[in-house]
Amino acid sequence: MSTVNIEDLARANVRALTPYQSARRLGGNGDVWLNANEYPLAVPFELSQQTLNRYPECQPKLVIERYAAYAGLTPEQVLVSRGADEGIELLMRAFCEPGKDAVLFCPPTYGMYSVSAETIGIEYRTVEAREDWQLNLPAIADQLEGVKLVYVCSPNNPTGNLINPDDLRQLLEMARGKAIVVADEAYIEFCPQATLASWLTEYPHLVVLRTLSKAFALAGLRCGFTLANKPVIDLLMKVIAPYPLSTPVADIAAQALSDQGIALMRQHVTDLIATREWLIDALKGCDCVEQVFASQTNYLLARFSASSQVFKTLWDQGIILRDQNKQPGLAGCLRISIGTREECERTIAALKPLPGAAGSREQA
Ligand SMILES: *Cc1c(COP(=O)(O)O)cnc(C)c1O
């Protein structure tokens, strides 16, 4: 066979790409998975459609209607896609010219904004969050020239905090007529009063991203929503695939968004928040934990005195956390998804024997 280097044929940005390090790709032989912010228990569903010979609706009517009612919006303000991740990418494909326009976001934050930009070949700019993890508005203003999309994650992954609403209003005013502001609300069910969905009446350039992957316990379904005014939705409809959701996905999403499904989700949120508060207290009682940050979500960020050793020790016991060490400002930090109460107890039992700062220095 002649030596053809297939990689030479690929786009330069794809050759240079580091793919998203998803929790599943990171592997491990864990049996306590606390690294992907999934709901720890499966919700059972049965398929009600037997029409797989037919193509699905592009935007299944019942799913759109139910999500609009749930979000307090009209159906024309809702787009459904293959997870919120597809929404992140559709926005770039609709609004950004490769080689000309840029997107902006504020680390430490969700990893897919940069991965999608790199994959599509769009410049991305980062403006680090302030020390309190709020927006650095003057620095954003300085960087806004040529930016078409500003992604703001609130509550933010992985830090768990909400972005100040007054700052979001200032950002929206700053961006008016220039850029779209995308509020990623993947975790909003854990603090529903903080949603920006009702702001859509005031801001034509606001977009809100949602998902069924977190509080709705359906990460495996791959179903997310983009909320925006009709002109934005119409543009996204031009670039979305003709059949973005399979019939079984639409079937289950509609069930999850029934009154019963929403009530069940709310019960899960209440239970999970109780477990989170228990875990916060328990972590504060561990020598190896230096700081536990407040969280409005289904995960906690904590700073450890020897985070790589902690990560490895738990990994070896089958407890898989998410290392956030590499993110700006997060040295020594691990992210822990809230599992079942039993999973959290196992985590604490594994952390308890680990030494604090003085102890780990002696060991070193
Ligand atoms: C999990 C997550 C998503 C992705 O949601 P999917 O619907 O599973 O694609 C988007 N944004 C943030 C901040 C997330 O944590």
Coordinates of C-alpha atoms and ligand atoms in Angstrom, one line a residue:
M1 CA 0.0 0.0 0.0
S2 CA 1.4 3.4 -0.9
T3 CA 2.0 5.7 2.0
V4 CA -0.9 8.1 2.0
N5 CA -1.0 10.3 5.1
I6 CA -4.8 10.8 5.5
E7 CA -4.2 13.3 8.2
D8 CA -2.6 15.7 5.6
L9 CA -6.0 15.8 3.9
A10 CA -7.8 17.0 6.9
R11 CA -8.6 20.6 7.7
A12 CA -5.8 22.3 9.6
N13 CA -8.0 23.3 12.5
V14 CA -9.2 19.6 12.8
R15 CA -5.6 18.4 12.8
A16 CA -4.9 20.8 15.6
L17 CA -8.0 19.9 17.6
T18 CA -8.0 18.5 21.1
P19 CA -11.4 16.7 21.4
Y20 CA -13.6 17.4 24.4
Q21 CA -12.5 15.2 27.3
S22 CA -16.0 13.9 28.1
A23 CA -16.5 11.9 31.3
R24 CA -17.1 8.8 29.3
R25 CA -13.9 9.2 27.2
L26 CA -11.9 9.6 30.3
G27 CA -12.9 6.1 31.1
G28 CA -11.7 4.4 34.4
N29 CA -13.2 1.4 36.0
G30 CA -15.3 3.3 38.4
D31 CA -18.6 2.3 39.9
V32 CA -19.3 5.7 41.5
W33 CA -19.6 8.1 38.6
L34 CA -19.5 11.7 40.0
N35 CA -17.7 13.3 37.1
A36 CA -20.4 14.2 34.5
N37 CA -23.1 16.0 36.5
E38 CA -25.6 13.3 35.6
Y39 CA -28.6 12.5 37.8
P40 CA -27.6 9.4 39.7
L41 CA -30.7 7.3 39.1
A42 CA -32.5 6.3 35.9
V43 CA -36.1 7.3 35.3
P44 CA -38.0 4.5 33.5
F45 CA -39.8 5.2 30.2
E46 CA -41.7 3.2 27.6
L47 CA -41.9 4.0 24.0
S48 CA -45.4 4.8 22.7
Q49 CA -44.6 5.3 19.0
Q50 CA -44.3 2.4 16.5
T51 CA -43.7 4.4 13.4
L52 CA -40.0 4.0 12.8
N53 CA -40.6 3.5 9.1
R54 CA -41.3 7.2 8.9
Y55 CA -38.9 10.1 9.2
P56 CA -39.5 12.1 12.4
E57 CA -40.8 15.7 12.6
C58 CA -37.9 18.2 12.5
Q59 CA -39.4 20.0 15.5
P60 CA -41.8 17.6 17.2
K61 CA -44.9 19.7 18.0
L62 CA -45.8 18.2 21.4
V63 CA -42.2 18.5 22.7
I64 CA -42.1 22.2 21.6
E65 CA -45.5 23.0 23.0
R66 CA -44.7 21.3 26.3
Y67 CA -41.3 22.9 26.7
A68 CA -42.7 26.4 25.8
A69 CA -45.4 25.9 28.5
Y70 CA -42.8 24.8 31.0
A71 CA -40.5 27.7 30.2
G72 CA -43.3 30.3 30.1
L73 CA -42.8 31.1 26.4
T74 CA -44.6 30.7 23.1
P75 CA -43.8 27.7 20.8
E76 CA -42.2 29.9 18.2
Q77 CA -39.6 30.9 20.8
V78 CA -38.4 27.3 21.3
L79 CA -36.0 25.1 19.2
V80 CA -35.2 21.5 20.2
S81 CA -31.9 19.9 19.3
R82 CA -29.6 17.0 20.0
G83 CA -28.6 18.3 23.4
A84 CA -27.7 21.8 24.4
D85 CA -24.3 21.1 22.9
E86 CA -25.9 21.2 19.4
G87 CA -27.5 24.5 20.3
I88 CA -24.0 25.9 21.1
E89 CA -22.8 24.8 17.7
L90 CA -25.9 25.9 15.7
L91 CA -25.5 29.4 17.0
M92 CA -21.9 29.5 15.7
R93 CA -22.9 28.1 12.4
A94 CA -25.7 30.7 12.0
F95 CA -23.9 33.8 13.3
C96 CA -20.1 33.4 12.8
E97 CA -18.1 33.8 9.6
P98 CA -15.0 31.6 9.9
G99 CA -11.9 33.8 9.6
K100 CA -13.8 37.0 10.4
D101 CA -16.1 36.8 13.4
A102 CA -15.2 35.6 16.9
V103 CA -17.0 34.2 20.0
L104 CA -16.2 35.1 23.6
F105 CA -16.6 33.4 26.9
C106 CA -15.2 33.7 30.4
P107 CA -13.1 30.8 31.9
P108 CA -13.3 28.9 34.1
T109 CA -16.3 27.6 32.3
Y110 CA -17.9 24.9 30.2
G111 CA -15.4 23.3 27.8
M112 CA -17.7 22.9 24.7
Y113 CA -17.6 26.6 23.7
S114 CA -13.9 26.4 22.7
V115 CA -14.2 22.9 21.3
S116 CA -17.1 23.9 19.0
A117 CA -15.3 27.1 17.9
E118 CA -12.2 25.1 17.1
T119 CA -14.0 22.5 15.2
I120 CA -15.9 25.0 13.1
G121 CA -12.8 27.1 12.7
I122 CA -13.9 30.3 14.5
E123 CA -11.7 32.5 16.6
Y124 CA -12.5 32.4 20.3
R125 CA -11.5 35.0 22.8
T126 CA -11.5 34.5 26.5
V127 CA -11.9 37.0 29.3
E128 CA -11.1 35.4 32.6
A129 CA -13.8 35.7 35.3
R130 CA -12.9 37.9 38.3
E131 CA -11.7 36.3 41.5
D132 CA -15.3 36.1 42.7
W133 CA -16.2 34.3 39.4
Q134 CA -18.3 37.2 38.2
L135 CA -18.0 38.9 34.8
N136 CA -15.1 41.3 34.2
L137 CA -17.3 43.7 32.2
P138 CA -14.6 46.4 31.4
A139 CA -12.4 43.6 30.0
I140 CA -15.3 42.2 28.0
A141 CA -16.0 45.6 26.6
D142 CA -12.4 45.9 25.4
Q143 CA -12.6 42.6 23.6
L144 CA -16.1 42.9 22.0
E145 CA -15.0 44.2 18.6
G146 CA -15.8 41.5 16.0
V147 CA -17.5 39.2 18.5
K148 CA -20.8 37.8 17.4
L149 CA -21.6 35.5 20.3
V150 CA -20.9 35.9 24.0
Y151 CA -21.5 32.6 26.0
V152 CA -22.3 33.1 29.7
C153 CA -22.9 30.0 31.7
S154 CA -25.2 30.7 34.7
P155 CA -25.1 28.9 37.0
N156 CA -21.6 28.4 35.8
N157 CA -20.0 25.0 35.3
P158 CA -17.7 24.1 37.1
T159 CA -17.8 26.8 39.8
G160 CA -21.5 26.5 40.6
N161 CA -22.3 30.2 41.1
L162 CA -24.9 32.4 39.4
I163 CA -23.8 35.4 37.4
N164 CA -25.2 38.7 38.8
P165 CA -28.3 39.7 37.0
D166 CA -27.3 43.4 37.0
D167 CA -24.0 42.4 35.2
L168 CA -26.0 40.4 32.7
R169 CA -28.1 43.4 31.9
Q170 CA -25.0 45.5 31.4
L171 CA -23.6 42.9 29.1
L172 CA -26.8 42.8 27.1
E173 CA -26.7 46.6 26.8
M174 CA -23.1 46.5 25.7
A175 CA -23.8 43.9 23.1
R176 CA -27.0 45.4 21.7
G177 CA -26.8 45.6 17.9
K178 CA -23.4 43.9 17.8
A179 CA -23.6 40.4 19.3
I180 CA -25.9 37.7 20.6
V181 CA -25.6 37.0 24.4
V182 CA -26.1 33.3 25.1
A183 CA -27.1 32.3 28.6
D184 CA -26.3 28.7 29.1
E185 CA -28.9 27.5 31.7
A186 CA -28.1 23.8 31.7
Y187 CA -28.5 23.7 35.6
I188 CA -31.4 26.2 35.9
E189 CA -33.8 23.7 37.4
F190 CA -31.7 23.8 40.6
C191 CA -32.3 27.6 40.9
P192 CA -35.3 28.2 38.7
Q193 CA -36.0 31.8 40.0
A194 CA -32.7 32.8 38.3
T195 CA -33.7 32.1 34.7
L196 CA -33.4 34.9 32.0
A197 CA -36.2 33.4 29.9
S198 CA -38.6 36.2 30.8
W199 CA -36.0 38.7 29.6
L200 CA -36.6 37.6 26.0
T201 CA -39.4 40.3 25.7
E202 CA -36.8 43.0 26.3
Y203 CA -33.7 41.7 24.5
P204 CA -34.0 40.6 20.8
H205 CA -30.3 39.4 21.0
L206 CA -30.7 37.2 24.1
V207 CA -30.6 33.4 23.7
V208 CA -31.1 30.9 26.5
L209 CA -29.8 27.3 26.4
R210 CA -31.5 24.5 28.3
T211 CA -31.2 20.7 28.5
L212 CA -33.0 17.5 29.7
S213 CA -29.5 16.1 30.6
K214 CA -29.2 17.3 34.2
A215 CA -32.2 17.8 36.4
F216 CA -34.5 15.8 34.1
A217 CA -32.1 12.8 34.4
L218 CA -31.9 12.2 30.7
A219 CA -28.3 12.7 29.7
G220 CA -28.5 9.6 27.5
L221 CA -31.5 10.9 25.6
R222 CA -29.5 13.8 24.0
C223 CA -32.2 16.5 24.0
G224 CA -31.7 20.2 24.6
F225 CA -33.5 23.5 23.9
T226 CA -32.7 26.9 22.5
L227 CA -35.0 29.7 23.7
A228 CA -35.0 33.0 21.7
N229 CA -37.2 35.3 19.8
K230 CA -38.5 34.2 16.4
P231 CA -35.9 35.9 14.2
V232 CA -33.1 34.0 16.0
I233 CA -35.0 30.7 15.9
D234 CA -35.8 31.2 12.2
L235 CA -32.0 31.5 11.5
L236 CA -31.2 28.4 13.5
M237 CA -33.9 26.5 11.6
K238 CA -31.9 27.2 8.4
V239 CA -28.8 25.4 9.6
I240 CA -30.2 22.6 11.8
A241 CA -30.3 19.1 10.3
P242 CA -33.5 18.0 8.7
Y243 CA -34.2 15.3 11.4
P244 CA -32.2 16.3 14.5
L245 CA -34.2 14.1 16.9
S246 CA -35.1 10.5 16.4
T247 CA -38.7 9.4 17.0
P248 CA -37.9 7.6 20.3
V249 CA -36.1 10.7 21.6
A250 CA -39.1 12.9 20.8
D251 CA -41.4 10.3 22.3
I252 CA -39.5 10.2 25.6
A253 CA -38.9 14.0 25.8
A254 CA -42.7 14.6 25.5
Q255 CA -43.3 12.2 28.4
A256 CA -40.6 13.9 30.5
L257 CA -42.3 17.3 29.9
S258 CA -45.8 16.1 30.8
D259 CA -47.1 17.5 34.1
Q260 CA -46.2 14.2 35.8
G261 CA -42.7 14.3 34.3
I262 CA -42.1 17.8 35.5
A263 CA -43.4 17.1 39.0
L264 CA -41.0 14.1 39.2
M265 CA -38.1 16.2 38.1
R266 CA -39.0 18.8 40.8
Q267 CA -39.0 16.1 43.4
H268 CA -35.6 14.9 42.2
V269 CA -34.3 18.4 42.5
T270 CA -35.5 18.7 46.1
D271 CA -33.9 15.4 47.1
L272 CA -30.7 16.2 45.4
I273 CA -30.4 19.6 47.0
A274 CA -30.8 17.9 50.4
T275 CA -28.0 15.5 49.6
R276 CA -25.8 18.4 48.4
E277 CA -26.2 20.2 51.7
W278 CA -25.3 17.0 53.5
L279 CA -22.2 16.6 51.3
I280 CA -21.1 20.3 51.9
D281 CA -21.1 19.7 55.6
A282 CA -19.4 16.4 55.4
L283 CA -16.6 17.7 53.0
K284 CA -16.0 20.6 55.5
G285 CA -15.2 17.9 58.1
C286 CA -12.4 16.3 55.9
D287 CA -8.8 17.3 56.6
C288 CA -7.8 17.2 52.9
V289 CA -10.5 19.7 52.0
E290 CA -9.4 23.3 52.1
Q291 CA -12.5 25.0 50.8
V292 CA -16.0 24.0 49.5
F293 CA -17.6 26.6 47.2
A294 CA -21.3 27.5 47.4
S295 CA -23.3 25.9 44.6
Q296 CA -26.7 26.5 42.9
T297 CA -26.4 23.2 41.0
N298 CA -26.1 19.4 41.2
Y299 CA -22.3 19.5 41.8
L300 CA -19.8 21.0 44.2
L301 CA -16.4 22.5 43.5
A302 CA -13.9 22.0 46.3
R303 CA -10.2 22.9 46.8
F304 CA -8.0 20.2 48.2
S305 CA -4.6 20.4 49.8
A306 CA -3.2 17.7 47.4
S307 CA -5.8 17.3 44.7
S308 CA -3.9 14.9 42.4
Q309 CA -3.4 12.5 45.2
V310 CA -7.0 12.8 46.2
F311 CA -8.2 12.3 42.7
K312 CA -6.0 9.2 42.2
T313 CA -6.9 7.7 45.6
L314 CA -10.6 7.9 44.9
W315 CA -10.1 6.7 41.3
D316 CA -8.4 3.6 42.6
Q317 CA -11.4 3.0 44.8
G318 CA -13.8 3.3 41.8
I319 CA -15.0 6.8 42.7
I320 CA -14.6 9.1 39.7
L321 CA -14.4 12.8 40.1
R322 CA -13.7 15.6 37.6
D323 CA -10.3 17.3 37.8
Q324 CA -10.5 21.0 37.3
N325 CA -6.8 21.8 38.1
K326 CA -6.1 23.0 34.5
Q327 CA -8.8 25.7 34.5
P328 CA -7.6 29.3 35.3
G329 CA -8.0 30.1 38.9
L330 CA -8.9 26.5 39.9
A331 CA -5.5 25.0 41.0
G332 CA -6.2 22.2 43.5
C333 CA -9.9 22.0 42.6
L334 CA -12.0 18.9 41.9
R335 CA -15.6 18.9 40.9
I336 CA -18.0 16.4 42.5
S337 CA -21.4 15.6 41.0
I338 CA -24.1 15.0 43.7
G339 CA -24.7 11.2 43.5
T340 CA -27.1 9.2 45.7
R341 CA -26.7 9.6 49.4
E342 CA -24.9 6.3 49.5
E343 CA -22.5 7.4 46.8
C344 CA -21.8 10.6 48.7
E345 CA -21.2 8.6 51.9
R346 CA -18.7 6.4 50.1
T347 CA -16.9 9.5 48.8
I348 CA -16.6 10.9 52.3
A349 CA -15.4 7.6 53.7
A350 CA -12.7 7.6 51.1
L351 CA -11.7 11.2 51.8
K352 CA -11.7 11.0 55.6
P353 CA -8.4 9.2 56.0
L354 CA -6.5 11.6 53.7
P355 CA -4.2 14.1 55.4
G356 CA -4.5 17.9 55.3
A357 CA -1.9 20.4 54.1
A358 CA 0.6 19.7 57.0
G359 CA 0.2 15.9 56.6
S360 CA 0.7 15.8 52.8
R361 CA 3.8 18.0 53.1
E362 CA 5.3 15.5 55.6
Q363 CA 4.5 12.7 53.2
A364 CA 6.1 14.5 50.3
Ligands
LIG1 C1 -24.0 19.5 30.5 C2 -23.9 20.8 29.9 C3 -24.4 21.1 28.6 C4 -24.7 20.0 27.6 O1 -25.9 19.6 27.7 P1 -26.4 18.4 26.7 O2 -27.9 18.8 26.5 O3 -26.2 17.2 27.4 O4 -25.7 18.6 25.4 C5 -24.3 22.4 28.2 N1 -23.9 23.4 28.9 C6 -23.4 23.1 30.2 C7 -22.9 24.3 31.0 C8 -23.4 21.9 30.7 O5 -22.9 21.6 31.9

